[in-house]
JSON list of C-alpha atoms in Angstrom, two decimals:
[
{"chain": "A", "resi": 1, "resn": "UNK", "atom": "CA", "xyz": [-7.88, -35.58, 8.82]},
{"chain": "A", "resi": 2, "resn": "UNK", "atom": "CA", "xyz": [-7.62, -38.31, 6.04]},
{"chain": "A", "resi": 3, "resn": "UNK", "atom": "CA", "xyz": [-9.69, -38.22, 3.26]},
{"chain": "A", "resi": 4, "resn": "UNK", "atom": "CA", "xyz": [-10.43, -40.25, 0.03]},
{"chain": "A", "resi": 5, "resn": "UNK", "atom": "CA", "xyz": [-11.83, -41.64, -2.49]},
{"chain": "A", "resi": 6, "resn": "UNK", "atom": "CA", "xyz": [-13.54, -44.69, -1.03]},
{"chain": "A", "resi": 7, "resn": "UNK", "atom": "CA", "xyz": [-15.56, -44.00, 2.47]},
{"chain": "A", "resi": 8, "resn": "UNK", "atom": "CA", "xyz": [-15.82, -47.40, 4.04]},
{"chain": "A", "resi": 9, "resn": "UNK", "atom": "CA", "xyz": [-17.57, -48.62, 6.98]},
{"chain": "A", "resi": 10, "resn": "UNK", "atom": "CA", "xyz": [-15.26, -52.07, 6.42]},
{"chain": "A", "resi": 11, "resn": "UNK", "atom": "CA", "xyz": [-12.60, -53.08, 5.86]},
{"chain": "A", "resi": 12, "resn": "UNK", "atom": "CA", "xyz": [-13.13, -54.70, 2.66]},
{"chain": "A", "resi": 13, "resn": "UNK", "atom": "CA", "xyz": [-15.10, -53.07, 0.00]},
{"chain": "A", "resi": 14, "resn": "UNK", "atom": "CA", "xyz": [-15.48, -53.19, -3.54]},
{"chain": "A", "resi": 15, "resn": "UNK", "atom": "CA", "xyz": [-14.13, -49.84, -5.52]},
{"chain": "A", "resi": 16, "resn": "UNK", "atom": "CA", "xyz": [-15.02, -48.41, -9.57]},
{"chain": "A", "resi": 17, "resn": "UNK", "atom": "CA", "xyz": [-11.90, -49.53, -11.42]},
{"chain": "A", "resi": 18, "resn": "UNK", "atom": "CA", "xyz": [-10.23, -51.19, -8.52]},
{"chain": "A", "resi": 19, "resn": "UNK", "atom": "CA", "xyz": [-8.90, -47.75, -7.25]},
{"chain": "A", "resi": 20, "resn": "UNK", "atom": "CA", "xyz": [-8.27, -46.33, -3.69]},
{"chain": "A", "resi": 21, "resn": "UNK", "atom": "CA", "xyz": [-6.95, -42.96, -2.78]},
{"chain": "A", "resi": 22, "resn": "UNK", "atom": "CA", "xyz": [-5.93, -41.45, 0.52]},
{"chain": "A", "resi": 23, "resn": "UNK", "atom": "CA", "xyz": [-4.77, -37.66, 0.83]},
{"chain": "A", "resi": 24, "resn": "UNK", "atom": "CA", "xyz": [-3.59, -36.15, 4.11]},
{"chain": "A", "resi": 25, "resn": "UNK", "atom": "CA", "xyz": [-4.16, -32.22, 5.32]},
{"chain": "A", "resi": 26, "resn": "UNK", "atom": "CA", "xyz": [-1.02, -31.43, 4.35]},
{"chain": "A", "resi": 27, "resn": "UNK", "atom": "CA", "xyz": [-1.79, -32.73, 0.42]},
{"chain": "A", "resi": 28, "resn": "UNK", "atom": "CA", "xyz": [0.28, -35.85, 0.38]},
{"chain": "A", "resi": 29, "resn": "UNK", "atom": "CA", "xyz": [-1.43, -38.66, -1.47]},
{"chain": "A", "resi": 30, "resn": "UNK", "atom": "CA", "xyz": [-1.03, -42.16, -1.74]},
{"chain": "A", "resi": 31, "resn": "UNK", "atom": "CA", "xyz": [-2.83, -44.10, -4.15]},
{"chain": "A", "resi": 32, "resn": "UNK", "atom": "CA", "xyz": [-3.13, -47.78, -5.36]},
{"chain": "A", "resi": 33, "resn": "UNK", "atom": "CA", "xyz": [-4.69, -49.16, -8.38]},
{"chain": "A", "resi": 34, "resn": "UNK", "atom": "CA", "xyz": [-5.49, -52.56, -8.75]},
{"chain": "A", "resi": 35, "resn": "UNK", "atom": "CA", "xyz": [-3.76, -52.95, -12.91]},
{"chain": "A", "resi": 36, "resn": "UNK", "atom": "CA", "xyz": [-3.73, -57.01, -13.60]},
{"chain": "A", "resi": 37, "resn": "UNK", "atom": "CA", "xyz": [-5.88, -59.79, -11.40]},
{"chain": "A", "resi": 38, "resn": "UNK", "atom": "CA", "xyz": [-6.88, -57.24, -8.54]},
{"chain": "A", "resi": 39, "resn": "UNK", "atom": "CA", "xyz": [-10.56, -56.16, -8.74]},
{"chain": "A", "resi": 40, "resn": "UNK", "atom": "CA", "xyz": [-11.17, -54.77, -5.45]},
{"chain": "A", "resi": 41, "resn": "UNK", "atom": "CA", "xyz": [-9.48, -51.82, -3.72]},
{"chain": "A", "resi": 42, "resn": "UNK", "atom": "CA", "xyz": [-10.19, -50.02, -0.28]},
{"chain": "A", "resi": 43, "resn": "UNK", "atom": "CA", "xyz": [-8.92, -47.93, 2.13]},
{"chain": "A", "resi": 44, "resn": "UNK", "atom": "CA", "xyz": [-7.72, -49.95, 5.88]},
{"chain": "A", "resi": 45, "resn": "UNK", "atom": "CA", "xyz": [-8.21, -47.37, 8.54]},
{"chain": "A", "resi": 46, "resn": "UNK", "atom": "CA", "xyz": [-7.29, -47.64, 12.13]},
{"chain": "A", "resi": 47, "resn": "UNK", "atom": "CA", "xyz": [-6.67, -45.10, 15.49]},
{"chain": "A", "resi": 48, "resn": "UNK", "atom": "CA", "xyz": [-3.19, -45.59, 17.50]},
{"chain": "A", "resi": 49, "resn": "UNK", "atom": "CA", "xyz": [-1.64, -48.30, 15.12]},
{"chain": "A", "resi": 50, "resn": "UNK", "atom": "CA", "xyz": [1.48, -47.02, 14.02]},
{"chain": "A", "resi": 51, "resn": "UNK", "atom": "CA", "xyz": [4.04, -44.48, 14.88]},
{"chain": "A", "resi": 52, "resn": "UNK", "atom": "CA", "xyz": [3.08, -42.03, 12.43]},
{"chain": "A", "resi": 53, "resn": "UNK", "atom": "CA", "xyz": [0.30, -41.01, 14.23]},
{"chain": "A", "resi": 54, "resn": "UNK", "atom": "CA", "xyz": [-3.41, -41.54, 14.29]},
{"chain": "A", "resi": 55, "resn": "UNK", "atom": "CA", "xyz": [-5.77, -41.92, 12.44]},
{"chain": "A", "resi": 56, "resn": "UNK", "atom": "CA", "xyz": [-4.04, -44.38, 10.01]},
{"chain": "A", "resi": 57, "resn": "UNK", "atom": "CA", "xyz": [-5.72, -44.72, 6.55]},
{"chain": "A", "resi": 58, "resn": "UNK", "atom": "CA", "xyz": [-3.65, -47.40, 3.75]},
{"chain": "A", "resi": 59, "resn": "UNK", "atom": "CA", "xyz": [-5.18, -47.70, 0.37]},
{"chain": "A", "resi": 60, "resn": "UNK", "atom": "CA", "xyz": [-4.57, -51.26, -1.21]},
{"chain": "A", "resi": 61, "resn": "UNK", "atom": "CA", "xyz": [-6.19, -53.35, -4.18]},
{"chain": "A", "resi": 62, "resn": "UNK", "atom": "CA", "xyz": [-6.58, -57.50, -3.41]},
{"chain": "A", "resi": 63, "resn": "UNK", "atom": "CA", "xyz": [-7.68, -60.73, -5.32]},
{"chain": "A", "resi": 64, "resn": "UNK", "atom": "CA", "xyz": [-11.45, -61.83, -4.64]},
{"chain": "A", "resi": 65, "resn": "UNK", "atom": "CA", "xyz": [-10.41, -64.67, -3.33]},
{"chain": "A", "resi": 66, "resn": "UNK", "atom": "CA", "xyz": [-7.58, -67.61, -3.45]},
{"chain": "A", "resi": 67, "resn": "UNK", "atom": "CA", "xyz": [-4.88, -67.15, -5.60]},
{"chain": "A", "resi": 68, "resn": "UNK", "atom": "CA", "xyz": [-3.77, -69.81, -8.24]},
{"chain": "A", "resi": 69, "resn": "UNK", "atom": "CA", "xyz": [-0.34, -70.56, -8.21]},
{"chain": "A", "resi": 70, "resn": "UNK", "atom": "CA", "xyz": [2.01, -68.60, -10.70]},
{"chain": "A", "resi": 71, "resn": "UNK", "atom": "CA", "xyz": [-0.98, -65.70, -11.17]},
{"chain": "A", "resi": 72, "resn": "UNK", "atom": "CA", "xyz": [0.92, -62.47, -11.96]},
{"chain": "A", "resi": 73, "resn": "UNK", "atom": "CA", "xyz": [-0.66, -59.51, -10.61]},
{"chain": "A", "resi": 74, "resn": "UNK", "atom": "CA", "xyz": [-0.25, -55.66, -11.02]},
{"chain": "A", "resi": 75, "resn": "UNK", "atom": "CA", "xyz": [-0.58, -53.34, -8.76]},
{"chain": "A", "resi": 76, "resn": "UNK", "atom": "CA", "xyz": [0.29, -49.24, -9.67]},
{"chain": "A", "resi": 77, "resn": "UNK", "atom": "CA", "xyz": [1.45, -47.18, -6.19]},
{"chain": "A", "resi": 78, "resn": "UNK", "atom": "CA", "xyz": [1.78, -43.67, -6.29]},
{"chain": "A", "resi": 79, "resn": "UNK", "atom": "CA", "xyz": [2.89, -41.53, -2.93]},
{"chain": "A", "resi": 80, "resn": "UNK", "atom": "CA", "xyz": [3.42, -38.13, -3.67]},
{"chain": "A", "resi": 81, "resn": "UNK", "atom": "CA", "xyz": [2.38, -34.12, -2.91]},
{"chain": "A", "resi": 82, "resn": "UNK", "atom": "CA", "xyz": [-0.64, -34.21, -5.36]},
{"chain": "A", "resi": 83, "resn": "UNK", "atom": "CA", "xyz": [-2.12, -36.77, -7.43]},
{"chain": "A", "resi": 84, "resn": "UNK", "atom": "CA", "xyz": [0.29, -38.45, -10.31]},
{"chain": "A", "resi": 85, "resn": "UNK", "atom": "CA", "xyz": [-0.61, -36.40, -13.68]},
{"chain": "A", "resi": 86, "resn": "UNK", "atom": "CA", "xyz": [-0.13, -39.97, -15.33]},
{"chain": "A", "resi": 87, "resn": "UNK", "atom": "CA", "xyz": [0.61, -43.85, -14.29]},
{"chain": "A", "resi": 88, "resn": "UNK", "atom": "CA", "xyz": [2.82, -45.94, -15.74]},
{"chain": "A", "resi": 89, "resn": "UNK", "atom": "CA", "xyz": [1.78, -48.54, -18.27]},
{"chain": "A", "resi": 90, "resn": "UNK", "atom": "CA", "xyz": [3.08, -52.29, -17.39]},
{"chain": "A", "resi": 91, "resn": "UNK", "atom": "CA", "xyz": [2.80, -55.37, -19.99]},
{"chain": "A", "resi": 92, "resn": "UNK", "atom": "CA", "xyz": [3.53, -58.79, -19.44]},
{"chain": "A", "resi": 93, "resn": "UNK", "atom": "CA", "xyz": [4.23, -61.04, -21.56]},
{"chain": "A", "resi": 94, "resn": "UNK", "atom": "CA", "xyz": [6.34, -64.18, -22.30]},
{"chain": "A", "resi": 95, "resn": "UNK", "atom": "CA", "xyz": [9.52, -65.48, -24.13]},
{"chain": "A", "resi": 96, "resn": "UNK", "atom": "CA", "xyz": [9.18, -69.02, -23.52]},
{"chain": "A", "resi": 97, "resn": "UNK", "atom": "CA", "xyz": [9.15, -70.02, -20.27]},
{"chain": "A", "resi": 98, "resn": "UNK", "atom": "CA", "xyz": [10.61, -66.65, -19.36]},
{"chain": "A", "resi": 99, "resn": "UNK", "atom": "CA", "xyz": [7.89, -64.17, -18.05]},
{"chain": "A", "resi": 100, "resn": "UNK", "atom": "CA", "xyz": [8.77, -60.17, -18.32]},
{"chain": "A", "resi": 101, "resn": "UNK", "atom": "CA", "xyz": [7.00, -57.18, -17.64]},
{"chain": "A", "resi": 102, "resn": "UNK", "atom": "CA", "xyz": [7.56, -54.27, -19.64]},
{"chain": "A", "resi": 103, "resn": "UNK", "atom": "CA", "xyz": [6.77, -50.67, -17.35]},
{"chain": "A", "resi": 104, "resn": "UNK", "atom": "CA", "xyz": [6.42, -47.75, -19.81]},
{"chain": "A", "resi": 105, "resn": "UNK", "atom": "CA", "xyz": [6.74, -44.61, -17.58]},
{"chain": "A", "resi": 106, "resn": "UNK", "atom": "CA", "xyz": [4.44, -41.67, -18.48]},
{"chain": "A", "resi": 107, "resn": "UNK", "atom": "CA", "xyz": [8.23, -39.67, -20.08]},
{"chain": "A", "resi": 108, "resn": "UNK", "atom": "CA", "xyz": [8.27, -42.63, -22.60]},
{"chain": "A", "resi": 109, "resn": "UNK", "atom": "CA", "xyz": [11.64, -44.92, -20.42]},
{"chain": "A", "resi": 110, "resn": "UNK", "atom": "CA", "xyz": [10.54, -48.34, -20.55]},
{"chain": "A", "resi": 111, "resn": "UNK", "atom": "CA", "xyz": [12.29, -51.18, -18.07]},
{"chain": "A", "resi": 112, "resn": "UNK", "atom": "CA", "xyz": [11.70, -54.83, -18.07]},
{"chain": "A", "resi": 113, "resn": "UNK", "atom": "CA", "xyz": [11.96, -56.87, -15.50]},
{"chain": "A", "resi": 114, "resn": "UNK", "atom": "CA", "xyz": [12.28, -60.80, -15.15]},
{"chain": "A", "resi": 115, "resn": "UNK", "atom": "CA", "xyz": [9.97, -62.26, -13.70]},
{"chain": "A", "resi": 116, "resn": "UNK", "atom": "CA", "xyz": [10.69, -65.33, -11.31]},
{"chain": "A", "resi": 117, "resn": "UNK", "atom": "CA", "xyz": [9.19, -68.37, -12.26]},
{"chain": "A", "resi": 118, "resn": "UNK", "atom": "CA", "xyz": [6.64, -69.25, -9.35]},
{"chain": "A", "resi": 119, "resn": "UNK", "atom": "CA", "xyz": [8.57, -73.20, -8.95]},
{"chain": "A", "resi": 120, "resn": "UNK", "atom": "CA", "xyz": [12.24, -71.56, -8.47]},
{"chain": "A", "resi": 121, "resn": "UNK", "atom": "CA", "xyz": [13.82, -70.10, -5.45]},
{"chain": "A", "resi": 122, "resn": "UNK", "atom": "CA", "xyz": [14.82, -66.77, -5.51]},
{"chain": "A", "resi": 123, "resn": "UNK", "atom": "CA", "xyz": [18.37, -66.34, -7.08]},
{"chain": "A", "resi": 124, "resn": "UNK", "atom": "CA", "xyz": [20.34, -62.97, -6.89]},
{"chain": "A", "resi": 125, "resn": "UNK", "atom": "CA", "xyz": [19.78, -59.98, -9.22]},
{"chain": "A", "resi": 126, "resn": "UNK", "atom": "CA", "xyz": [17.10, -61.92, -11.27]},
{"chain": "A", "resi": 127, "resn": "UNK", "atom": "CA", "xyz": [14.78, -58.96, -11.53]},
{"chain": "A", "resi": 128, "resn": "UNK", "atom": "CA", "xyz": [16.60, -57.13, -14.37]},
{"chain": "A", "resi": 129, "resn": "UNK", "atom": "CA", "xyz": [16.25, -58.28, -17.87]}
]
């Protein structure tokens, strides 16, 4: 049996603090919280739609609507045995026209990441700063 946080009739519903949670029987939870430009969060559930068995229940977080181009959003994923005991803290900010997020990880390591600018194509091993 799958249960969570948000009990939805469909498949798009608006959630406190843009937060949906899904824990199995056997304790394993996976959780998504909508962090930068994503206010709503639910739970997608479905019956004989994947090969991990049925019923299938997928927490995500989503815009309210179109997306302007070169929006950054944040999302925070956590699968695990119980719930996290803290999420990571992510920053973004910019050094020019250079856009990095900073992810401060609840032991105190920090990474940055480049971010690529929305006009380029994707070049290799951008993502580390």
């Amino acid at each position: 049996m799958v249960t969570g946080v948000l009990k939805c009739a469909l498949r798009f519903c608006a959630a406190p603090g843009a937060t949906a949670r899904v824990a199995g029987d056997d304790g394993l939870v996976s959780l998504v919280v909508g962090e930068r430009a994503l206010p709503r969060a639910a739970v997608a559930t479905s019956a004989d739609s994947n090969a991990l068995g049925s019923p299938s229940a997928t927490p995500f977080a989503e815009t309210e609507g179109p997306v302007p181009h070169g929006t950054l959003h944040i999302a925070l994923i956590h699968l695990g045995g119980t719930d996290p005991a803290a999420l990571p803290e992510v920053t973004a900010r910019a050094e020019g026209s250079t856009l990095l997020a900073e992810v401060t990880w609840p032991d105190g390591t920090r990474d940055t990441l480049l971010l690529p600018h929305p006009d380029h194509g994707t070049r290799k091993d951008q993502h580390r700063a």
